[in-house]
Coordinates of C-alpha atoms and ligand atoms in Angstrom, one line a residue:
M1 CA -83.6 59.1 128.3
T2 CA -82.1 56.0 129.7
A3 CA -83.1 52.9 127.7
K4 CA -84.7 49.8 129.2
I5 CA -82.3 46.9 128.9
I6 CA -84.1 44.1 127.1
D7 CA -83.3 40.9 129.1
G8 CA -82.9 38.2 126.4
K9 CA -81.6 35.7 128.8
H10 CA -84.8 35.9 130.9
F11 CA -87.1 35.9 127.8
A12 CA -85.3 32.8 126.5
E13 CA -85.7 31.0 129.8
D14 CA -89.4 31.8 129.7
L15 CA -89.6 30.7 126.1
R16 CA -87.9 27.4 127.0
G17 CA -90.4 26.9 129.8
R18 CA -93.3 27.3 127.2
I19 CA -91.5 24.9 124.8
A20 CA -91.2 22.3 127.6
G21 CA -95.0 22.6 128.0
H22 CA -95.6 22.1 124.3
V23 CA -93.2 19.0 124.4
A24 CA -95.2 17.6 127.3
R25 CA -98.5 18.1 125.4
L26 CA -97.2 16.6 122.2
K27 CA -96.1 13.5 124.2
A28 CA -99.3 13.2 126.2
A29 CA -101.8 13.9 123.5
H30 CA -100.1 12.6 120.4
G31 CA -97.3 10.2 121.5
I32 CA -94.7 12.4 119.8
T33 CA -91.4 13.2 121.4
P34 CA -89.7 15.8 119.2
G35 CA -86.1 14.9 118.3
L36 CA -83.3 17.2 117.2
A37 CA -80.2 15.9 115.4
V38 CA -77.1 18.1 115.6
V39 CA -74.2 17.3 113.4
I40 CA -70.7 18.8 113.8
V41 CA -67.7 18.2 111.5
G42 CA -64.3 19.0 113.0
E43 CA -63.1 20.4 116.3
D44 CA -63.6 24.1 116.0
P45 CA -63.8 25.1 119.7
A46 CA -66.5 27.8 119.3
S47 CA -68.7 25.4 117.3
Q48 CA -68.1 22.7 119.9
V49 CA -69.4 25.1 122.6
Y50 CA -72.5 26.0 120.5
V51 CA -73.3 22.4 119.8
S52 CA -72.9 21.2 123.4
S53 CA -75.2 24.0 124.5
K54 CA -77.8 23.1 121.8
A55 CA -77.7 19.4 122.9
K56 CA -78.0 20.3 126.6
Q57 CA -81.0 22.7 126.1
T58 CA -82.7 20.2 123.8
A59 CA -82.7 17.5 126.5
E60 CA -83.7 20.0 129.2
V61 CA -87.0 20.8 127.5
G62 CA -87.8 17.1 127.2
M63 CA -86.9 16.5 123.5
N64 CA -84.7 13.7 122.2
S65 CA -81.2 15.0 121.3
F66 CA -79.1 13.2 118.8
K67 CA -75.5 14.5 118.5
H68 CA -73.2 13.3 115.6
E69 CA -69.6 14.4 115.9
L70 CA -67.5 13.7 112.8
P71 CA -63.8 14.1 112.3
A72 CA -62.6 17.1 110.3
D73 CA -61.5 15.0 107.4
T74 CA -64.9 13.3 106.9
P75 CA -65.5 13.0 103.1
E76 CA -68.4 15.1 101.8
A77 CA -70.2 11.9 100.6
D78 CA -70.2 10.5 104.2
L79 CA -71.8 13.7 105.6
L80 CA -74.4 13.6 102.8
A81 CA -75.1 9.9 103.6
L82 CA -75.6 10.7 107.3
I83 CA -78.0 13.5 106.4
Q84 CA -80.0 11.0 104.2
Q85 CA -80.1 8.6 107.2
L86 CA -81.5 11.4 109.4
N87 CA -84.0 12.5 106.8
A88 CA -85.4 8.9 106.8
D89 CA -85.4 8.5 110.6
P90 CA -88.9 9.1 112.0
A91 CA -87.5 9.9 115.5
V92 CA -85.7 13.0 114.0
H93 CA -87.9 16.1 113.5
G94 CA -85.1 18.6 113.1
I95 CA -81.6 18.4 111.6
L96 CA -78.9 21.1 112.1
V97 CA -75.5 20.8 110.6
Q98 CA -73.2 23.3 112.4
M99 CA -71.7 25.9 110.1
P100 CA -69.0 26.5 109.0
V101 CA -68.2 23.0 107.6
P102 CA -64.5 22.2 106.7
K103 CA -63.3 23.7 103.4
H104 CA -63.5 20.5 101.4
I105 CA -67.2 20.3 102.0
D106 CA -69.7 22.4 99.9
P107 CA -72.1 24.0 102.4
N108 CA -74.7 24.4 99.7
K109 CA -74.7 20.7 99.0
V110 CA -75.2 20.1 102.7
I111 CA -78.1 22.5 103.0
E112 CA -79.8 21.1 99.9
A113 CA -79.5 17.5 101.2
I114 CA -81.5 18.4 104.3
D115 CA -85.2 17.5 104.0
P116 CA -87.0 20.9 104.2
A117 CA -89.5 19.4 106.6
K118 CA -86.7 18.9 109.1
D119 CA -84.7 22.1 108.3
V120 CA -84.8 23.8 111.7
D121 CA -82.2 26.4 110.6
C122 CA -84.5 27.6 107.8
F123 CA -81.6 27.4 105.4
T124 CA -83.2 25.4 102.5
P125 CA -84.5 27.4 99.5
A126 CA -88.0 25.8 100.1
N127 CA -88.2 27.2 103.6
V128 CA -86.7 30.6 102.7
G129 CA -89.5 30.9 100.1
K130 CA -92.1 29.9 102.7
V131 CA -91.0 32.7 105.0
Q132 CA -91.3 35.1 102.1
I133 CA -94.9 34.2 101.2
G134 CA -96.0 33.6 104.8
L135 CA -96.6 29.8 104.7
P136 CA -96.1 27.9 108.0
G137 CA -92.7 26.4 108.6
P138 CA -89.5 27.0 110.5
V139 CA -88.1 30.5 110.5
S140 CA -84.4 31.6 110.8
C141 CA -83.6 31.3 114.4
T142 CA -81.8 34.6 115.2
P143 CA -84.4 36.8 113.3
L144 CA -87.2 34.9 115.0
G145 CA -85.6 35.7 118.3
C146 CA -85.3 39.4 117.4
L147 CA -88.9 39.5 116.3
M148 CA -90.1 37.9 119.6
L149 CA -88.2 40.5 121.6
L150 CA -89.5 43.4 119.4
R151 CA -93.1 42.2 119.6
D152 CA -92.8 41.9 123.4
E153 CA -91.3 45.4 123.7
L154 CA -93.5 47.3 121.2
V155 CA -96.7 45.1 121.1
S156 CA -97.5 46.3 117.6
L157 CA -94.8 46.9 115.0
E158 CA -97.2 48.3 112.4
G159 CA -96.1 51.4 110.6
K160 CA -92.7 51.5 112.3
H161 CA -89.7 52.3 110.2
A162 CA -87.2 49.4 110.7
V163 CA -83.6 49.9 109.6
I164 CA -81.6 46.6 109.4
I165 CA -77.9 47.0 109.0
G166 CA -76.5 43.9 107.3
R167 CA -77.9 41.8 104.4
S168 CA -76.7 38.3 105.2
N169 CA -78.8 35.2 104.3
L170 CA -78.6 34.2 108.0
V171 CA -79.9 37.4 109.6
G172 CA -80.4 40.6 107.5
K173 CA -82.6 39.2 104.7
P174 CA -84.9 37.0 106.7
M175 CA -85.2 39.8 109.3
A176 CA -86.5 42.1 106.6
Q177 CA -89.1 39.5 105.5
L178 CA -90.4 39.0 109.1
L179 CA -90.6 42.8 109.8
L180 CA -92.5 43.3 106.5
R181 CA -94.9 40.6 107.5
D182 CA -95.5 42.6 110.7
N183 CA -96.3 45.7 108.6
C184 CA -93.1 47.7 109.3
T185 CA -91.6 49.9 106.6
V186 CA -88.2 48.2 106.1
T187 CA -84.9 49.6 105.0
V188 CA -82.0 47.2 104.5
A189 CA -78.7 49.0 104.8
H190 CA -75.2 47.4 104.2
S191 CA -71.6 48.2 103.7
R192 CA -72.2 50.1 100.5
T193 CA -75.0 52.3 101.9
K194 CA -74.4 56.0 101.5
D195 CA -74.8 58.2 104.6
L196 CA -75.5 55.3 106.8
A197 CA -75.7 57.4 109.9
D198 CA -78.6 59.5 108.4
V199 CA -80.4 56.3 107.3
V200 CA -80.2 54.9 110.8
R201 CA -81.4 58.2 112.3
Q202 CA -84.8 57.6 110.6
A203 CA -85.3 54.3 112.4
D204 CA -88.0 53.6 115.0
I205 CA -86.4 50.1 115.1
V206 CA -82.7 49.4 114.5
V207 CA -81.5 45.9 113.9
A208 CA -77.7 45.8 113.8
A209 CA -76.2 42.7 112.2
V210 CA -73.0 43.8 110.5
G211 CA -70.3 42.0 112.6
R212 CA -68.3 45.2 113.3
P213 CA -67.6 46.0 116.9
Q214 CA -69.5 49.1 118.2
M215 CA -69.9 50.5 114.7
I216 CA -73.4 52.0 115.3
K217 CA -72.8 55.2 117.3
G218 CA -75.1 56.7 119.9
D219 CA -75.8 59.9 117.9
W220 CA -77.1 57.7 115.0
I221 CA -80.0 56.6 117.1
K222 CA -83.4 58.5 117.0
P223 CA -84.6 59.4 120.5
G224 CA -87.0 56.7 121.6
A225 CA -85.9 54.1 119.1
V226 CA -85.7 50.4 120.0
V227 CA -82.3 48.9 119.2
V228 CA -81.7 45.2 118.7
D229 CA -78.0 44.3 118.5
V230 CA -77.2 41.0 116.8
G231 CA -73.4 41.4 116.8
I232 CA -71.1 39.3 119.0
N233 CA -67.6 40.6 118.6
R234 CA -64.6 39.8 120.8
I235 CA -62.3 42.8 121.4
P236 CA -59.2 43.4 123.5
A237 CA -59.9 44.4 127.1
P238 CA -56.6 45.6 128.6
E239 CA -58.5 47.0 131.6
K240 CA -59.2 43.4 132.6
G241 CA -55.5 42.4 132.4
E242 CA -53.0 41.7 129.7
G243 CA -54.3 39.6 126.8
K244 CA -57.9 39.6 128.2
T245 CA -60.9 40.2 125.9
R246 CA -64.6 41.0 126.2
L247 CA -67.7 40.7 124.1
V248 CA -69.3 43.7 122.5
G249 CA -72.1 44.1 119.9
D250 CA -72.3 46.1 116.7
V251 CA -73.7 49.0 118.6
D252 CA -72.0 51.4 121.0
T253 CA -74.4 50.3 123.7
Q254 CA -73.5 52.8 126.4
A255 CA -74.0 55.8 124.1
A256 CA -77.1 54.4 122.4
A257 CA -78.8 53.6 125.7
K258 CA -78.8 57.3 126.5
V259 CA -81.0 58.0 123.5
A260 CA -83.0 54.8 122.8
S261 CA -86.2 53.7 124.7
A262 CA -85.0 50.1 124.8
I263 CA -81.9 48.2 123.8
T264 CA -80.6 44.6 123.8
P265 CA -77.3 44.1 125.6
V266 CA -74.3 42.0 124.5
P267 CA -74.0 39.4 125.9
G268 CA -77.5 38.5 127.3
G269 CA -79.7 40.0 124.5
V270 CA -80.3 38.3 121.2
G271 CA -77.7 35.5 121.8
P272 CA -79.7 33.4 124.3
M273 CA -82.8 33.7 122.0
T274 CA -81.2 31.9 119.1
I275 CA -81.0 28.4 120.6
A276 CA -84.4 28.8 122.2
C277 CA -85.8 29.6 118.7
L278 CA -84.0 26.5 117.4
L279 CA -86.0 24.4 119.9
A280 CA -89.2 26.4 118.9
N281 CA -88.6 25.5 115.3
T282 CA -88.2 21.8 116.2
I283 CA -91.7 21.9 117.8
T284 CA -92.9 23.6 114.6
T285 CA -91.5 20.9 112.3
A286 CA -92.5 18.1 114.6
S287 CA -96.1 19.5 114.6
L288 CA -96.2 20.0 110.8
M289 CA -94.8 16.5 110.1
S290 CA -97.6 15.0 112.2
G291 CA -100.4 17.1 110.5
L292 CA -100.8 19.3 113.6
T293 CA -100.9 23.2 113.7
P294 CA -97.7 24.5 115.3
P295 CA -98.2 26.5 118.5
G296 CA -98.7 30.2 117.5
D297 CA -96.5 31.5 120.3
L298 CA -93.4 29.8 118.9
T299 CA -93.5 31.0 115.3
A300 CA -93.7 34.2 113.2
Ligands
LIG401 N1 -73.1 28.5 113.0 C1 -73.3 29.6 113.7 N2 -74.6 29.9 113.8 C2 -75.3 28.9 113.3 C3 -76.6 28.6 113.1 O1 -77.5 29.3 113.5 N3 -76.9 27.4 112.5 C4 -76.0 26.6 112.0 N4 -76.3 25.4 111.4 N5 -74.7 26.8 112.1 C5 -74.3 28.0 112.8

Protein backbone atom coordinates (compact mmCIF):
# COMPACT_ATOMS: atom_id res chain seq x y z
CA MET A 1 0.00 0.00 0.00
CA THR A 2 1.15 3.54 -0.70
CA ALA A 3 -0.50 6.05 1.57
CA LYS A 4 -2.41 9.07 0.40
CA ILE A 5 -0.48 12.18 1.47
CA ILE A 6 -2.90 14.42 3.38
CA ASP A 7 -2.42 17.98 2.10
CA GLY A 8 -2.76 20.16 5.20
CA LYS A 9 -1.60 23.25 3.34
CA HIS A 10 -4.46 22.95 0.86
CA PHE A 11 -6.99 22.09 3.60
CA ALA A 12 -5.86 25.14 5.62
CA GLU A 13 -6.23 27.41 2.57
CA ASP A 14 -9.75 26.12 2.06
CA LEU A 15 -10.51 26.61 5.78
CA ARG A 16 -9.22 30.21 5.66
CA GLY A 17 -11.50 30.80 2.67
CA ARG A 18 -14.49 29.60 4.70
CA ILE A 19 -13.34 31.73 7.66
CA ALA A 20 -13.19 34.81 5.40
CA GLY A 21 -16.80 34.05 4.43
CA HIS A 22 -17.84 33.87 8.10
CA VAL A 23 -16.00 37.17 8.81
CA ALA A 24 -17.86 38.85 5.94
CA ARG A 25 -21.21 37.54 7.24
CA LEU A 26 -20.47 38.69 10.82
CA LYS A 27 -19.64 42.16 9.48
CA ALA A 28 -22.63 42.42 7.14
CA ALA A 29 -25.33 40.87 9.35
CA HIS A 30 -24.17 41.87 12.82
CA GLY A 31 -21.68 44.73 12.42
CA ILE A 32 -18.97 42.65 14.14
CA THR A 33 -15.37 42.64 12.89
CA PRO A 34 -13.59 39.87 14.81
CA GLY A 35 -10.31 41.10 16.31
CA LEU A 36 -7.31 39.02 17.41
CA ALA A 37 -4.60 40.44 19.69
CA VAL A 38 -1.24 38.69 19.60
CA VAL A 39 1.33 39.50 22.29
CA ILE A 40 5.00 38.57 22.07
CA VAL A 41 7.57 39.20 24.78
CA GLY A 42 11.22 39.13 23.67
CA GLU A 43 13.01 38.52 20.40
CA ASP A 44 13.03 34.72 19.98
CA PRO A 45 13.39 34.36 16.19
CA ALA A 46 11.09 31.31 15.85
CA SER A 47 8.37 33.06 17.90
CA GLN A 48 8.77 36.22 15.79
CA VAL A 49 8.15 34.18 12.63
CA TYR A 50 5.04 32.51 14.12
CA VAL A 51 3.61 35.80 15.36
CA SER A 52 4.16 37.61 12.04
CA SER A 53 2.50 34.72 10.24
CA LYS A 54 -0.47 34.82 12.63
CA ALA A 55 -0.88 38.61 12.20
CA LYS A 56 -0.65 38.37 8.40
CA GLN A 57 -3.23 35.57 8.11
CA THR A 58 -5.57 37.35 10.55
CA ALA A 59 -5.62 40.42 8.31
CA GLU A 60 -5.99 38.30 5.15
CA VAL A 61 -9.31 36.81 6.29
CA GLY A 62 -10.65 40.32 7.03
CA MET A 63 -10.24 40.33 10.82
CA ASN A 64 -8.62 43.11 12.84
CA SER A 65 -5.11 42.19 13.93
CA PHE A 66 -3.56 43.81 16.99
CA LYS A 67 0.13 43.02 17.51
CA HIS A 68 1.89 43.90 20.78
CA GLU A 69 5.66 43.45 20.83
CA LEU A 70 7.20 43.86 24.29
CA PRO A 71 10.91 43.85 25.18
CA ALA A 72 12.37 40.70 26.80
CA ASP A 73 12.82 42.47 30.16
CA THR A 74 9.16 43.54 30.43
CA PRO A 75 8.07 43.12 34.08
CA GLU A 76 5.41 40.45 34.65
CA ALA A 77 3.08 43.12 36.10
CA ASP A 78 3.24 45.12 32.84
CA LEU A 79 2.31 42.07 30.77
CA LEU A 80 -0.59 41.28 33.13
CA ALA A 81 -1.75 44.93 32.86
CA LEU A 82 -1.72 44.71 29.05
CA ILE A 83 -3.80 41.50 29.22
CA GLN A 84 -6.34 43.29 31.47
CA GLN A 85 -6.51 46.13 28.95
CA LEU A 86 -7.16 43.63 26.11
CA ASN A 87 -9.74 41.79 28.24
CA ALA A 88 -11.65 45.09 28.58
CA ASP A 89 -11.34 46.12 24.91
CA PRO A 90 -14.60 45.35 23.01
CA ALA A 91 -12.73 45.31 19.66
CA VAL A 92 -10.65 42.33 20.84
CA HIS A 93 -12.35 38.89 20.61
CA GLY A 94 -9.22 36.77 20.92
CA ILE A 95 -5.99 37.11 22.93
CA LEU A 96 -2.90 35.01 22.32
CA VAL A 97 0.30 35.43 24.32
CA GLN A 98 3.05 33.64 22.40
CA MET A 99 4.75 30.95 24.49
CA PRO A 100 7.32 30.49 25.83
CA VAL A 101 7.49 33.76 27.80
CA PRO A 102 10.86 34.85 29.33
CA LYS A 103 11.89 32.98 32.48
CA HIS A 104 11.07 35.81 34.91
CA ILE A 105 7.38 35.61 33.89
CA ASP A 106 5.12 32.84 35.24
CA PRO A 107 3.22 31.37 32.24
CA ASN A 108 0.42 30.13 34.52
CA LYS A 109 -0.22 33.66 35.79
CA VAL A 110 -0.35 34.86 32.19
CA ILE A 111 -2.83 32.16 31.18
CA GLU A 112 -5.05 32.77 34.21
CA ALA A 113 -5.12 36.51 33.47
CA ILE A 114 -6.71 35.95 30.04
CA ASP A 115 -10.52 36.25 29.99
CA PRO A 116 -11.68 32.70 29.07
CA ALA A 117 -14.19 34.28 26.66
CA LYS A 118 -11.18 35.54 24.64
CA ASP A 119 -8.84 32.57 25.19
CA VAL A 120 -8.35 31.45 21.57
CA ASP A 121 -5.52 29.08 22.53
CA CYS A 122 -7.88 27.17 24.86
CA PHE A 123 -5.23 27.33 27.60
CA THR A 124 -7.42 28.51 30.52
CA PRO A 125 -8.77 25.94 32.98
CA ALA A 126 -12.35 27.07 32.20
CA ASN A 127 -11.97 26.28 28.49
CA VAL A 128 -10.07 23.03 29.07
CA GLY A 129 -13.06 21.98 31.20
CA LYS A 130 -15.54 23.00 28.51
CA VAL A 131 -13.79 20.81 25.95
CA GLN A 132 -13.95 17.91 28.41
CA ILE A 133 -17.70 18.18 28.94
CA GLY A 134 -18.58 19.21 25.40
CA LEU A 135 -19.69 22.82 25.94
CA PRO A 136 -19.22 25.33 23.10
CA GLY A 137 -16.04 27.37 23.13
CA PRO A 138 -12.55 27.52 21.66
CA VAL A 139 -10.65 24.25 21.23
CA SER A 140 -6.85 23.78 21.33
CA CYS A 141 -5.67 24.77 17.86
CA THR A 142 -3.37 21.89 16.87
CA PRO A 143 -5.74 19.12 18.07
CA LEU A 144 -8.65 20.89 16.33
CA GLY A 145 -6.61 20.92 13.11
CA CYS A 146 -5.81 17.20 13.48
CA LEU A 147 -9.48 16.43 14.12
CA MET A 148 -10.57 18.32 10.98
CA LEU A 149 -8.04 16.39 8.87
CA LEU A 150 -9.11 13.05 10.37
CA ARG A 151 -12.83 13.74 9.87
CA ASP A 152 -12.16 14.74 6.27
CA GLU A 153 -10.17 11.56 5.66
CA LEU A 154 -12.33 9.02 7.51
CA VAL A 155 -15.79 10.68 7.52
CA SER A 156 -16.74 8.81 10.71
CA LEU A 157 -14.26 8.17 13.51
CA GLU A 158 -16.73 6.05 15.49
CA GLY A 159 -15.30 2.86 16.94
CA LYS A 160 -11.79 3.50 15.64
CA HIS A 161 -8.91 2.78 17.99
CA ALA A 162 -6.85 5.97 18.22
CA VAL A 163 -3.39 5.83 19.77
CA ILE A 164 -1.94 9.21 20.73
CA ILE A 165 1.75 9.26 21.50
CA GLY A 166 2.42 12.21 23.83
CA ARG A 167 0.48 13.54 26.81
CA SER A 168 1.15 17.29 26.69
CA ASN A 169 -1.43 19.85 27.77
CA LEU A 170 -1.02 21.50 24.35
CA VAL A 171 -1.66 18.45 22.14
CA GLY A 172 -1.90 14.95 23.65
CA LYS A 173 -4.51 15.54 26.36
CA PRO A 174 -6.92 17.75 24.36
CA MET A 175 -6.54 15.42 21.35
CA ALA A 176 -7.68 12.51 23.53
CA GLN A 177 -10.78 14.47 24.64
CA LEU A 178 -11.73 15.40 21.08
CA LEU A 179 -11.32 11.84 19.76
CA LEU A 180 -13.40 10.50 22.66
CA ARG A 181 -16.12 12.99 21.75
CA ASP A 182 -16.07 11.51 18.22
CA ASN A 183 -16.54 8.01 19.71
CA CYS A 184 -13.04 6.67 19.20
CA THR A 185 -11.50 4.21 21.62
CA VAL A 186 -8.53 6.24 22.83
CA THR A 187 -5.15 5.14 24.17
CA VAL A 188 -2.71 7.82 25.33
CA ALA A 189 0.85 6.50 25.21
CA HIS A 190 3.91 8.39 26.44
CA SER A 191 7.59 8.10 27.28
CA ARG A 192 6.96 5.54 30.07
CA THR A 193 4.61 3.33 28.04
CA LYS A 194 5.80 -0.29 27.90
CA ASP A 195 6.01 -2.02 24.51
CA LEU A 196 5.12 1.17 22.66
CA ALA A 197 5.54 -0.46 19.24
CA ASP A 198 2.91 -3.10 20.10
CA VAL A 199 0.51 -0.44 21.39
CA VAL A 200 0.88 1.60 18.18
CA ARG A 201 0.37 -1.58 16.07
CA GLN A 202 -3.22 -1.74 17.39
CA ALA A 203 -4.10 1.74 16.13
CA ASP A 204 -6.53 2.57 13.33
CA ILE A 205 -5.50 6.20 13.94
CA VAL A 206 -2.03 7.23 15.09
CA VAL A 207 -1.43 10.77 16.39
CA ALA A 208 2.29 11.31 16.99
CA ALA A 209 3.08 14.25 19.28
CA VAL A 210 6.26 13.36 21.15
CA GLY A 211 8.79 15.79 19.68
CA ARG A 212 11.36 13.11 18.81
CA PRO A 213 12.49 12.98 15.18
CA GLN A 214 11.25 9.91 13.25
CA MET A 215 10.72 7.89 16.43
CA ILE A 216 7.61 6.08 15.14
CA LYS A 217 8.83 3.40 12.74
CA GLY A 218 7.13 2.05 9.64
CA ASP A 219 6.73 -1.47 11.06
CA TRP A 220 4.80 -0.04 14.06
CA ILE A 221 1.94 1.00 11.76
CA LYS A 222 -1.04 -1.30 11.21
CA PRO A 223 -1.79 -1.76 7.49
CA GLY A 224 -4.43 0.80 6.44
CA ALA A 225 -4.04 3.05 9.50
CA VAL A 226 -4.31 6.85 9.22
CA VAL A 227 -1.24 8.61 10.60
CA VAL A 228 -1.24 12.23 11.82
CA ASP A 229 2.23 13.56 12.55
CA VAL A 230 2.29 16.62 14.83
CA GLY A 231 6.08 16.66 15.24
CA ILE A 232 8.23 19.42 13.78
CA ASN A 233 11.89 18.56 14.37
CA ARG A 234 14.95 20.09 12.73
CA ILE A 235 17.71 17.57 11.97
CA PRO A 236 21.08 17.84 10.21
CA ALA A 237 20.89 17.29 6.45
CA PRO A 238 24.49 16.83 5.24
CA GLU A 239 23.13 15.73 1.84
CA LYS A 240 21.99 19.36 1.32
CA GLY A 241 25.44 20.72 2.19
CA GLU A 242 27.56 21.33 5.24
CA GLY A 243 25.65 22.76 8.21
CA LYS A 244 22.26 22.44 6.43
CA THR A 245 19.16 21.14 8.20
CA ARG A 246 15.71 19.86 7.28
CA LEU A 247 12.37 19.41 9.03
CA VAL A 248 11.05 15.96 9.91
CA GLY A 249 8.13 14.77 11.98
CA ASP A 250 7.88 12.25 14.82
CA VAL A 251 7.13 9.49 12.28
CA ASP A 252 9.47 7.83 9.78
CA THR A 253 7.18 9.08 7.00
CA GLN A 254 8.72 7.19 4.08
CA ALA A 255 8.49 3.83 5.82
CA ALA A 256 5.06 4.48 7.36
CA ALA A 257 3.64 5.60 3.99
CA LYS A 258 4.28 2.07 2.65
CA VAL A 259 1.82 0.66 5.21
CA ALA A 260 -0.66 3.40 6.14
CA SER A 261 -3.74 4.35 4.07
CA ALA A 262 -3.12 8.07 4.64
CA ILE A 263 -0.45 10.15 6.34
CA THR A 264 0.26 13.83 7.00
CA PRO A 265 3.64 15.03 5.72
CA VAL A 266 6.08 17.30 7.58
CA PRO A 267 6.16 20.09 6.57
CA GLY A 268 2.76 20.73 4.97
CA GLY A 269 0.53 18.51 7.11
CA VAL A 270 -0.66 19.55 10.56
CA GLY A 271 1.52 22.71 10.74
CA PRO A 272 -0.53 24.93 8.42
CA MET A 273 -3.75 23.87 10.20
CA THR A 274 -2.73 25.34 13.57
CA ILE A 275 -2.90 29.02 12.58
CA ALA A 276 -6.05 28.44 10.52
CA CYS A 277 -7.67 26.93 13.64
CA LEU A 278 -6.57 29.94 15.70
CA LEU A 279 -8.58 32.08 13.26
CA ALA A 280 -11.48 29.61 13.51
CA ASN A 281 -11.40 29.97 17.31
CA THR A 282 -11.52 33.75 16.97
CA ILE A 283 -14.77 33.41 14.97
CA THR A 284 -16.05 31.08 17.71
CA THR A 285 -15.24 33.50 20.55
CA ALA A 286 -16.50 36.55 18.60
CA SER A 287 -19.78 34.71 17.94
CA LEU A 288 -20.24 33.53 21.53
CA MET A 289 -19.41 37.00 22.95
CA SER A 290 -22.20 38.42 20.79
CA GLY A 291 -24.75 35.74 21.74
CA LEU A 292 -24.51 34.01 18.34
CA THR A 293 -24.06 30.29 17.64
CA PRO A 294 -20.51 29.66 16.31
CA PRO A 295 -20.35 28.18 12.78
CA GLY A 296 -20.43 24.37 13.05
CA ASP A 297 -17.72 23.83 10.45
CA LEU A 298 -15.15 25.72 12.52
CA THR A 299 -15.40 23.90 15.80
CA ALA A 300 -15.32 20.42 17.29
N1 LIG B 1 4.03 28.71 21.05
C1 LIG B 1 4.10 27.65 20.21
N2 LIG B 1 2.87 27.25 19.84
C2 LIG B 1 2.00 28.07 20.47
C3 LIG B 1 0.58 28.16 20.48
O1 LIG B 1 -0.14 27.39 19.85
N3 LIG B 1 0.06 29.17 21.25
C4 LIG B 1 0.83 30.03 21.96
N4 LIG B 1 0.23 30.97 22.69
N5 LIG B 1 2.16 29.96 21.98
C5 LIG B 1 2.73 28.99 21.22
